[in-house]
Amino acid sequence: MSEKANFRALLPMIVFLVLFIGTGIALTAAGADMPFYQLSATVAIIPAIVLAILQGKDDLNKKIGVFLSGVGEINIITMCMIFLLAGGFASVASAIGGVKATVNFGLSLLPPSMILPGLFLIGAFISTAMGTSMGTVAAIAPIAVGVGEQTDIPLALLLGVVMSGAMFGDNLSMISDTTIAATRTQGCEMKDKFRMNLLIALPAALVTLALLWFAGASGQVVKHEEYQFIRVVPYLAILVMALAGVNVFIVLLAGIVFTGAVGIASVGGYTLIQWSKDIYSGFVGMNEIMVLSMLVGGLGELMRYHGGISWLLERVNGLARKLSAESPVKAGECCISLLVLLANLCTANNTVAIILTGKVAHEIAVSNGVDRRRSASLLDIFSCVVQGLIPYGAQLLLAGSIAKLSPLSIAGNNWYCMLLAVAAVFAILFGIPRVRPVRPLA
């Protein structure tokens, strides 16, 4: 298997980003309508995949097999199943009026100034309980869309708030894949990593809440509508299950069944056949992001196979060695953060990025005296920051699909991830919170 360090293995990802984002920016400048939808990401990535397959001297069938193994990687398939279930749940909930009922219920309880902070807190609680940002986006994004229809709050901002809350829990939850991967690769206890992580993330969360309160202070509810509480019950049920830490698949499946039952009981003419059609309609709506996720997974595996990830690891490790003479701890922490950031940009999967970089990050931490709790926290923080801001990441693709918005417009309103990055950089530069450093190897 070829994994010799090779910068050229990263070129396909660069080609994809230039085509997709570059075309969107150019069309925006030209004044085109919905510029980032003119060129589908699923089409823009095809030239990148072709380039990746043509690289190297190995047998063509072998490289295609590598690509397909990336497409079928367990994390990719897991995401695709969540996409399907999320689409089915959102479609059925919308068809029976569950989303509108839930929105009107919420608007009857909360003043406009508290809508944005409330969405953030709900998302943060759910994602921390479930340990998955994907499940959180699936559950909360339809509500945010409904709020956008009945208030003057911009829809992109509402979905950005949902993303913010989802990434808060993804980063901090003790049952999150990223937390498990970070603590295992760095050799520290989950509770110790949580405490360290919370001291960095909490200031970012509090500032986010304050900004959201100010942003929503001038908001207005443009229309009030009556609602039937029974149509709110399915959402309350899945929120309770999520907060109880029930598996995301069970939550979404139960949501589909429960919502369908409420529809049959409370909506005149709603039948089992219509319920099945609504589920299928939701599945179809997720086709594009499912295909793109699989293609990104295959491209990432090809780049790893051709040595792109190895090239990143070697360069960042070399940078750590050069910088360690002046301030070893600070240099080590900077390089660990840079390492996982770059890997996440290439793989578009924060868990995979941590697994790929964990061993090298541990070596950097030990040789530079970085506390293992710090290295685990920084791995998790910067992987989640990138995952919450890249327009080809699964979470933003799901949010964009539900809201019919460009993922880039939502990313620009994900204030929490931006503030978390600032808080983490501040923590590195000033060495806070203070910890007793690990003694470096002789």
CSV table of C-alpha atoms in Angstrom, one decimal:
chain,number,residue,atom,x,y,z
A,1,MET,CA,0.0,0.0,0.0
A,2,SER,CA,1.4,3.4,-1.0
A,3,GLU,CA,1.6,6.0,1.8
A,4,LYS,CA,4.9,7.7,1.0
A,5,ALA,CA,4.6,11.4,1.8
A,6,ASN,CA,3.6,13.2,-1.4
A,7,PHE,CA,2.3,16.8,-1.6
A,8,ARG,CA,0.8,16.1,-5.1
A,9,ALA,CA,-1.7,13.8,-3.4
A,10,LEU,CA,-3.4,16.9,-1.9
A,11,LEU,CA,-3.9,18.6,-5.3
A,12,PRO,CA,-7.3,16.9,-6.0
A,13,MET,CA,-8.8,18.5,-2.9
A,14,ILE,CA,-7.4,21.9,-4.0
A,15,VAL,CA,-9.0,21.4,-7.4
A,16,PHE,CA,-12.4,20.6,-5.9
A,17,LEU,CA,-12.3,23.7,-3.6
A,18,VAL,CA,-11.2,26.0,-6.4
A,19,LEU,CA,-13.9,24.7,-8.7
A,20,PHE,CA,-16.8,24.7,-6.2
A,21,ILE,CA,-16.0,27.8,-4.0
A,22,GLY,CA,-14.3,29.7,-6.8
A,23,THR,CA,-17.3,29.3,-9.2
A,24,GLY,CA,-19.7,30.4,-6.4
A,25,ILE,CA,-17.6,33.5,-5.7
A,26,ALA,CA,-17.3,34.3,-9.4
A,27,LEU,CA,-21.1,34.0,-9.9
A,28,THR,CA,-21.7,36.0,-6.8
A,29,ALA,CA,-19.6,38.8,-8.2
A,30,ALA,CA,-21.5,38.5,-11.5
A,31,GLY,CA,-24.8,38.9,-9.6
A,32,ALA,CA,-26.2,35.4,-10.4
A,33,ASP,CA,-29.2,34.1,-8.4
A,34,MET,CA,-28.2,31.4,-5.9
A,35,PRO,CA,-24.6,31.4,-7.1
A,36,PHE,CA,-23.4,28.4,-5.0
A,37,TYR,CA,-26.2,26.3,-6.4
A,38,GLN,CA,-25.3,26.8,-10.1
A,39,LEU,CA,-22.4,24.3,-9.9
A,40,SER,CA,-23.3,21.3,-7.8
A,41,ALA,CA,-20.6,20.1,-5.4
A,42,THR,CA,-21.3,16.6,-6.5
A,43,VAL,CA,-20.3,17.6,-10.1
A,44,ALA,CA,-17.4,19.8,-9.0
A,45,ILE,CA,-15.8,16.9,-7.1
A,46,ILE,CA,-15.7,14.6,-10.2
A,47,PRO,CA,-12.6,16.2,-11.8
A,48,ALA,CA,-10.8,16.0,-8.4
A,49,ILE,CA,-11.6,12.3,-8.1
A,50,VAL,CA,-10.4,11.6,-11.7
A,51,LEU,CA,-7.2,13.4,-10.9
A,52,ALA,CA,-6.7,11.4,-7.7
A,53,ILE,CA,-7.3,8.1,-9.5
A,54,LEU,CA,-4.8,9.0,-12.2
A,55,GLN,CA,-2.1,9.8,-9.7
A,56,GLY,CA,0.5,7.2,-8.9
A,57,LYS,CA,1.8,4.2,-10.8
A,58,ASP,CA,-0.4,1.5,-9.1
A,59,ASP,CA,-2.9,-0.6,-11.0
A,60,LEU,CA,-6.0,1.4,-12.0
A,61,ASN,CA,-8.3,-1.3,-10.5
A,62,LYS,CA,-6.4,-1.1,-7.2
A,63,LYS,CA,-6.9,2.7,-7.0
A,64,ILE,CA,-10.6,2.4,-7.8
A,65,GLY,CA,-10.8,-0.2,-5.0
A,66,VAL,CA,-9.2,2.3,-2.6
A,67,PHE,CA,-11.7,4.9,-3.7
A,68,LEU,CA,-14.6,2.6,-3.1
A,69,SER,CA,-13.3,1.6,0.3
A,70,GLY,CA,-13.4,5.2,1.3
A,71,VAL,CA,-16.9,5.6,-0.1
A,72,GLY,CA,-18.0,2.6,2.1
A,73,GLU,CA,-16.1,3.6,5.2
A,74,ILE,CA,-18.2,3.1,8.4
A,75,ASN,CA,-18.3,6.8,9.3
A,76,ILE,CA,-19.5,7.7,5.8
A,77,ILE,CA,-22.2,5.0,5.8
A,78,THR,CA,-23.3,6.2,9.3
A,79,MET,CA,-23.7,9.7,8.1
A,80,CYS,CA,-25.7,8.6,5.1
A,81,MET,CA,-28.1,6.6,7.3
A,82,ILE,CA,-28.6,9.7,9.5
A,83,PHE,CA,-29.2,11.8,6.3
A,84,LEU,CA,-31.9,9.3,5.2
A,85,LEU,CA,-33.7,9.2,8.6
A,86,ALA,CA,-33.4,12.9,9.1
A,87,GLY,CA,-34.9,13.5,5.7
A,88,GLY,CA,-37.8,11.2,6.4
A,89,PHE,CA,-38.5,12.7,9.9
A,90,ALA,CA,-38.3,16.3,8.6
A,91,SER,CA,-40.7,15.5,5.7
A,92,VAL,CA,-43.3,13.7,7.8
A,93,ALA,CA,-43.2,16.4,10.5
A,94,SER,CA,-43.7,19.1,7.9
A,95,ALA,CA,-46.5,17.3,6.2
A,96,ILE,CA,-48.6,16.9,9.3
A,97,GLY,CA,-47.9,20.5,10.5
A,98,GLY,CA,-45.7,19.4,13.3
A,99,VAL,CA,-42.9,21.9,12.5
A,100,LYS,CA,-45.4,24.9,12.4
A,101,ALA,CA,-47.1,23.7,15.6
A,102,THR,CA,-43.7,23.4,17.4
A,103,VAL,CA,-42.6,26.9,16.1
A,104,ASN,CA,-45.9,28.5,17.2
A,105,PHE,CA,-45.7,26.7,20.6
A,106,GLY,CA,-42.1,28.1,21.1
A,107,LEU,CA,-43.0,31.6,19.9
A,108,SER,CA,-45.9,31.7,22.4
A,109,LEU,CA,-43.4,31.0,25.2
A,110,LEU,CA,-40.3,33.0,24.2
A,111,PRO,CA,-39.9,36.7,23.5
A,112,PRO,CA,-38.1,37.4,20.2
A,113,SER,CA,-34.9,38.4,22.0
A,114,MET,CA,-34.6,34.9,23.4
A,115,ILE,CA,-35.3,32.9,20.2
A,116,LEU,CA,-31.7,32.8,19.1
A,117,PRO,CA,-30.1,32.0,22.5
A,118,GLY,CA,-32.9,29.5,23.1
A,119,LEU,CA,-32.1,27.6,19.9
A,120,PHE,CA,-28.4,27.6,20.8
A,121,LEU,CA,-29.0,26.2,24.3
A,122,ILE,CA,-31.4,23.5,23.0
A,123,GLY,CA,-28.9,22.5,20.4
A,124,ALA,CA,-26.1,22.5,22.9
A,125,PHE,CA,-28.0,20.3,25.4
A,126,ILE,CA,-29.1,17.8,22.7
A,127,SER,CA,-25.7,17.4,21.1
A,128,THR,CA,-24.0,17.0,24.5
A,129,ALA,CA,-26.6,14.4,25.5
A,130,MET,CA,-26.5,12.4,22.2
A,131,GLY,CA,-22.9,13.0,21.3
A,132,THR,CA,-23.7,13.8,17.7
A,133,SER,CA,-23.9,17.0,15.9
A,134,MET,CA,-25.6,15.3,12.9
A,135,GLY,CA,-28.5,14.1,15.0
A,136,THR,CA,-28.9,17.5,16.5
A,137,VAL,CA,-29.0,19.3,13.2
A,138,ALA,CA,-31.6,16.7,12.0
A,139,ALA,CA,-33.8,17.4,15.0
A,140,ILE,CA,-33.5,21.2,15.3
A,141,ALA,CA,-33.0,22.5,11.8
A,142,PRO,CA,-36.6,22.1,10.7
A,143,ILE,CA,-37.7,24.1,13.7
A,144,ALA,CA,-35.3,26.8,12.8
A,145,VAL,CA,-36.7,26.9,9.2
A,146,GLY,CA,-40.2,27.3,10.7
A,147,VAL,CA,-39.1,30.1,13.0
A,148,GLY,CA,-37.6,31.9,9.9
A,149,GLU,CA,-40.9,31.7,8.2
A,150,GLN,CA,-42.7,33.4,11.1
A,151,THR,CA,-40.2,36.0,12.2
A,152,ASP,CA,-37.9,38.6,10.6
A,153,ILE,CA,-34.8,36.8,11.7
A,154,PRO,CA,-32.6,35.8,8.7
A,155,LEU,CA,-32.8,32.1,8.0
A,156,ALA,CA,-29.0,31.8,7.5
A,157,LEU,CA,-28.5,33.1,11.0
A,158,LEU,CA,-31.1,30.7,12.5
A,159,LEU,CA,-29.3,27.7,10.9
A,160,GLY,CA,-25.9,29.1,12.0
A,161,VAL,CA,-27.2,29.1,15.5
A,162,VAL,CA,-28.3,25.4,15.1
A,163,MET,CA,-24.8,24.6,13.8
A,164,SER,CA,-23.3,26.4,16.8
A,165,GLY,CA,-25.3,24.4,19.3
A,166,ALA,CA,-24.6,21.2,17.5
A,167,MET,CA,-20.8,21.7,17.4
A,168,PHE,CA,-20.8,22.7,21.1
A,169,GLY,CA,-21.9,19.2,22.1
A,170,ASP,CA,-19.9,17.4,19.5
A,171,ASN,CA,-16.8,18.9,21.0
A,172,LEU,CA,-17.7,18.4,24.7
A,173,SER,CA,-19.9,15.4,25.0
A,174,MET,CA,-18.3,12.4,26.7
A,175,ILE,CA,-20.0,10.0,24.3
A,176,SER,CA,-19.0,11.9,21.1
A,177,ASP,CA,-16.8,10.0,18.6
A,178,THR,CA,-14.4,12.9,18.6
A,179,THR,CA,-14.0,12.9,22.4
A,180,ILE,CA,-13.4,9.1,22.4
A,181,ALA,CA,-10.9,9.3,19.6
A,182,ALA,CA,-9.0,12.3,21.1
A,183,THR,CA,-8.8,10.8,24.6
A,184,ARG,CA,-7.7,7.4,23.4
A,185,THR,CA,-5.0,8.6,21.1
A,186,GLN,CA,-3.6,11.0,23.8
A,187,GLY,CA,-4.0,8.6,26.7
A,188,CYS,CA,-6.1,10.7,29.1
A,189,GLU,CA,-9.3,10.3,31.0
A,190,MET,CA,-12.5,11.6,29.4
A,191,LYS,CA,-13.5,13.5,32.5
A,192,ASP,CA,-10.1,15.2,32.6
A,193,LYS,CA,-10.3,16.2,28.9
A,194,PHE,CA,-13.9,17.4,29.5
A,195,ARG,CA,-12.8,19.8,32.3
A,196,MET,CA,-9.9,21.2,30.3
A,197,ASN,CA,-12.1,21.5,27.2
A,198,LEU,CA,-14.9,23.2,29.1
A,199,LEU,CA,-12.6,25.9,30.5
A,200,ILE,CA,-11.7,26.8,26.9
A,201,ALA,CA,-15.1,26.4,25.3
A,202,LEU,CA,-17.3,28.0,28.0
A,203,PRO,CA,-16.1,31.6,27.4
A,204,ALA,CA,-16.8,31.1,23.7
A,205,ALA,CA,-20.3,29.8,24.5
A,206,LEU,CA,-21.1,32.7,26.8
A,207,VAL,CA,-19.9,35.3,24.3
A,208,THR,CA,-22.0,33.5,21.7
A,209,LEU,CA,-25.1,33.7,23.9
A,210,ALA,CA,-24.5,37.4,24.5
A,211,LEU,CA,-24.1,38.1,20.8
A,212,LEU,CA,-27.2,36.1,19.9
A,213,TRP,CA,-29.3,38.0,22.5
A,214,PHE,CA,-28.2,41.3,21.0
A,215,ALA,CA,-28.8,40.0,17.5
A,216,GLY,CA,-32.4,38.9,18.4
A,217,ALA,CA,-33.2,41.9,20.6
A,218,SER,CA,-34.7,43.8,17.6
A,219,GLY,CA,-36.4,40.7,16.1
A,220,GLN,CA,-40.2,40.6,15.6
A,221,VAL,CA,-42.7,37.8,15.2
A,222,VAL,CA,-44.4,38.7,11.9
A,223,LYS,CA,-47.3,36.4,12.4
A,224,HIS,CA,-48.9,34.4,15.2
A,225,GLU,CA,-50.9,31.2,14.3
A,226,GLU,CA,-53.0,28.8,16.3
A,227,TYR,CA,-51.6,25.3,16.8
A,228,GLN,CA,-52.7,21.9,18.0
A,229,PHE,CA,-50.5,20.8,20.9
A,230,ILE,CA,-50.8,17.1,19.9
A,231,ARG,CA,-48.6,18.0,16.8
A,232,VAL,CA,-45.9,19.4,19.1
A,233,VAL,CA,-45.7,16.1,21.1
A,234,PRO,CA,-43.5,14.2,18.6
A,235,TYR,CA,-40.9,16.9,18.8
A,236,LEU,CA,-41.0,17.0,22.6
A,237,ALA,CA,-40.7,13.2,22.6
A,238,ILE,CA,-37.5,13.2,20.4
A,239,LEU,CA,-36.0,16.1,22.5
A,240,VAL,CA,-36.6,14.1,25.7
A,241,MET,CA,-35.1,10.9,24.1
A,242,ALA,CA,-32.1,13.0,22.8
A,243,LEU,CA,-31.5,14.5,26.2
A,244,ALA,CA,-31.7,11.1,27.8
A,245,GLY,CA,-28.8,10.0,25.5
A,246,VAL,CA,-30.8,7.6,23.4
A,247,ASN,CA,-28.9,6.5,20.2
A,248,VAL,CA,-29.5,8.9,17.3
A,249,PHE,CA,-30.9,6.1,15.0
A,250,ILE,CA,-33.5,5.2,17.6
A,251,VAL,CA,-34.4,8.8,18.1
A,252,LEU,CA,-35.0,9.5,14.4
A,253,LEU,CA,-36.8,6.2,13.8
A,254,ALA,CA,-39.0,6.7,16.7
A,255,GLY,CA,-39.6,10.3,15.5
A,256,ILE,CA,-40.8,9.1,12.1
A,257,VAL,CA,-43.1,6.5,13.6
A,258,PHE,CA,-44.5,8.8,16.4
A,259,THR,CA,-45.0,11.7,14.0
A,260,GLY,CA,-46.8,9.4,11.5
A,261,ALA,CA,-49.1,8.1,14.2
A,262,VAL,CA,-49.9,11.7,15.3
A,263,GLY,CA,-50.6,12.7,11.7
A,264,ILE,CA,-53.0,9.7,11.2
A,265,ALA,CA,-54.8,10.6,14.5
A,266,SER,CA,-55.0,14.3,14.1
A,267,VAL,CA,-54.9,15.2,10.4
A,268,GLY,CA,-58.0,14.5,8.4
A,269,GLY,CA,-57.3,12.3,5.3
A,270,TYR,CA,-53.8,11.5,6.4
A,271,THR,CA,-53.3,7.8,5.7
A,272,LEU,CA,-50.5,5.1,6.0
A,273,ILE,CA,-50.0,5.4,2.2
A,274,GLN,CA,-49.5,9.2,2.5
A,275,TRP,CA,-47.2,8.7,5.5
A,276,SER,CA,-45.0,6.3,3.4
A,277,LYS,CA,-45.0,8.8,0.5
A,278,ASP,CA,-43.8,11.5,2.8
A,279,ILE,CA,-41.0,9.3,4.2
A,280,TYR,CA,-39.8,8.5,0.7
A,281,SER,CA,-40.0,12.2,-0.3
A,282,GLY,CA,-37.7,13.0,2.6
A,283,PHE,CA,-35.3,10.2,1.5
A,284,VAL,CA,-35.2,11.6,-2.0
A,285,GLY,CA,-34.4,15.1,-0.7
A,286,MET,CA,-31.2,13.8,0.9
A,287,ASN,CA,-29.8,12.1,-2.3
A,288,GLU,CA,-27.4,14.9,-3.2
A,289,ILE,CA,-25.7,15.2,0.2
A,290,MET,CA,-25.5,11.5,0.5
A,291,VAL,CA,-23.7,11.2,-2.8
A,292,LEU,CA,-21.4,14.1,-2.0
A,293,SER,CA,-20.5,12.6,1.4
A,294,MET,CA,-19.6,9.3,-0.2
A,295,LEU,CA,-17.6,11.0,-3.0
A,296,VAL,CA,-15.7,13.1,-0.4
A,297,GLY,CA,-15.0,10.0,1.6
A,298,GLY,CA,-13.6,8.2,-1.4
A,299,LEU,CA,-11.5,11.2,-2.4
A,300,GLY,CA,-10.1,11.5,1.1
A,301,GLU,CA,-9.1,7.8,1.1
A,302,LEU,CA,-7.3,8.2,-2.2
A,303,MET,CA,-5.4,11.2,-0.9
A,304,ARG,CA,-4.4,9.2,2.2
A,305,TYR,CA,-3.4,6.3,0.0
A,306,HIS,CA,-1.2,8.5,-2.2
A,307,GLY,CA,0.6,10.0,0.8
A,308,GLY,CA,-1.2,13.4,1.1
A,309,ILE,CA,-2.0,12.9,4.8
A,310,SER,CA,1.5,11.6,5.5
A,311,TRP,CA,3.0,14.7,3.8
A,312,LEU,CA,0.9,16.9,6.2
A,313,LEU,CA,2.0,14.8,9.2
A,314,GLU,CA,5.7,15.1,8.3
A,315,ARG,CA,5.6,18.8,7.6
A,316,VAL,CA,3.8,19.7,10.8
A,317,ASN,CA,6.0,17.3,12.9
A,318,GLY,CA,9.1,19.0,11.3
A,319,LEU,CA,7.7,22.4,12.1
A,320,ALA,CA,7.2,21.4,15.8
A,321,ARG,CA,10.8,20.3,16.0
A,322,LYS,CA,12.0,23.6,14.6
A,323,LEU,CA,9.9,25.7,16.9
A,324,SER,CA,10.3,23.7,20.1
A,325,ALA,CA,13.6,25.3,21.0
A,326,GLU,CA,12.1,28.7,21.8
A,327,SER,CA,8.9,27.7,23.6
A,328,PRO,CA,8.4,23.9,23.4
A,329,VAL,CA,4.9,23.7,25.0
A,330,LYS,CA,3.5,26.5,23.0
A,331,ALA,CA,5.1,25.2,19.8
A,332,GLY,CA,3.8,21.8,20.4
A,333,GLU,CA,0.2,23.0,21.0
A,334,CYS,CA,0.3,25.2,17.9
A,335,CYS,CA,1.5,22.3,15.7
A,336,ILE,CA,-1.0,19.8,17.2
A,337,SER,CA,-3.8,22.3,16.4
A,338,LEU,CA,-2.5,22.9,12.9
A,339,LEU,CA,-2.1,19.2,12.2
A,340,VAL,CA,-5.7,18.3,12.9
A,341,LEU,CA,-7.0,21.4,11.2
A,342,LEU,CA,-5.3,20.5,7.9
A,343,ALA,CA,-6.3,16.9,8.2
A,344,ASN,CA,-9.9,17.9,8.7
A,345,LEU,CA,-9.8,20.2,5.7
A,346,CYS,CA,-8.7,17.2,3.6
A,347,THR,CA,-11.0,14.5,5.0
A,348,ALA,CA,-14.1,16.6,5.9
A,349,ASN,CA,-14.6,14.3,8.9
A,350,ASN,CA,-13.5,15.4,12.4
A,351,THR,CA,-13.4,11.9,13.9
A,352,VAL,CA,-11.3,10.6,11.0
A,353,ALA,CA,-9.0,13.6,11.2
A,354,ILE,CA,-8.3,12.9,14.9
A,355,ILE,CA,-7.7,9.2,14.3
A,356,LEU,CA,-5.3,10.0,11.5
A,357,THR,CA,-3.3,12.6,13.4
A,358,GLY,CA,-3.6,11.2,16.9
A,359,LYS,CA,-0.4,9.2,17.0
A,360,VAL,CA,1.8,12.1,15.6
A,361,ALA,CA,0.0,14.6,17.9
A,362,HIS,CA,0.8,12.4,20.9
A,363,GLU,CA,4.5,12.2,19.8
A,364,ILE,CA,4.6,16.0,19.5
A,365,ALA,CA,2.9,16.4,22.9
A,366,VAL,CA,5.4,14.1,24.7
A,367,SER,CA,8.5,15.6,23.1
A,368,ASN,CA,7.4,19.1,23.8
A,369,GLY,CA,6.0,18.7,27.3
A,370,VAL,CA,2.3,19.3,26.3
A,371,ASP,CA,-0.1,18.1,28.9
A,372,ARG,CA,-2.1,15.1,27.4
A,373,ARG,CA,-5.4,16.8,28.5
A,374,ARG,CA,-4.4,19.9,26.5
A,375,SER,CA,-3.4,17.9,23.4
A,376,ALA,CA,-6.7,15.9,23.5
A,377,SER,CA,-8.7,19.1,24.0
A,378,LEU,CA,-7.0,20.9,21.1
A,379,LEU,CA,-7.4,18.0,18.8
A,380,ASP,CA,-11.1,17.9,19.5
A,381,ILE,CA,-11.6,21.7,19.4
A,382,PHE,CA,-9.9,22.4,16.1
A,383,SER,CA,-11.4,19.4,14.4
A,384,CYS,CA,-14.9,20.6,15.4
A,385,VAL,CA,-14.1,24.2,14.5
A,386,VAL,CA,-13.2,23.1,10.9
A,387,GLN,CA,-16.0,20.7,10.7
A,388,GLY,CA,-18.5,23.4,11.6
A,389,LEU,CA,-17.2,25.8,9.0
A,390,ILE,CA,-16.3,23.8,5.8
A,391,PRO,CA,-19.1,23.9,3.3
A,392,TYR,CA,-18.5,20.3,2.2
A,393,GLY,CA,-18.8,18.9,5.7
A,394,ALA,CA,-21.7,16.6,6.5
A,395,GLN,CA,-23.3,18.9,9.2
A,396,LEU,CA,-23.4,22.0,7.0
A,397,LEU,CA,-24.6,19.9,4.0
A,398,LEU,CA,-27.5,18.6,6.1
A,399,ALA,CA,-28.4,22.0,7.4
A,400,GLY,CA,-28.2,23.5,3.9
A,401,SER,CA,-30.4,20.7,2.5
A,402,ILE,CA,-33.1,21.1,5.1
A,403,ALA,CA,-33.2,24.9,4.8
A,404,LYS,CA,-32.5,25.1,1.0
A,405,LEU,CA,-29.6,27.4,1.7
A,406,SER,CA,-26.0,27.5,0.6
A,407,PRO,CA,-23.8,25.8,3.2
A,408,LEU,CA,-21.4,28.8,3.0
A,409,SER,CA,-24.1,31.2,4.1
A,410,ILE,CA,-24.8,29.1,7.1
A,411,ALA,CA,-21.1,28.7,7.9
A,412,GLY,CA,-20.7,32.5,7.9
A,413,ASN,CA,-23.3,32.6,10.8
A,414,ASN,CA,-21.7,29.8,12.9
A,415,TRP,CA,-20.4,32.3,15.4
A,416,TYR,CA,-19.7,29.7,18.1
A,417,CYS,CA,-17.1,27.8,16.0
A,418,MET,CA,-15.4,31.1,15.2
A,419,LEU,CA,-15.3,32.2,18.8
A,420,LEU,CA,-14.1,28.8,19.9
A,421,ALA,CA,-11.2,29.0,17.5
A,422,VAL,CA,-10.3,32.5,19.0
A,423,ALA,CA,-10.6,31.1,22.5
A,424,ALA,CA,-8.4,28.1,21.7
A,425,VAL,CA,-5.7,30.3,20.1
A,426,PHE,CA,-5.9,32.7,23.1
A,427,ALA,CA,-5.5,29.6,25.4
A,428,ILE,CA,-2.4,28.5,23.5
A,429,LEU,CA,-0.7,31.9,23.3
A,430,PHE,CA,-1.2,32.7,27.0
A,431,GLY,CA,-1.0,29.2,28.4
A,432,ILE,CA,-4.4,29.2,30.0
A,433,PRO,CA,-6.0,27.5,31.8
A,434,ARG,CA,-2.8,26.7,33.8
A,435,VAL,CA,-1.8,23.1,34.0
A,436,ARG,CA,1.2,21.3,35.4
A,437,PRO,CA,3.3,20.5,32.3
A,438,VAL,CA,4.3,17.0,31.4
A,439,ARG,CA,8.0,16.5,31.7
A,440,PRO,CA,9.5,16.2,28.2
A,441,LEU,CA,11.6,13.3,27.2
A,442,ALA,CA,15.3,13.7,27.4
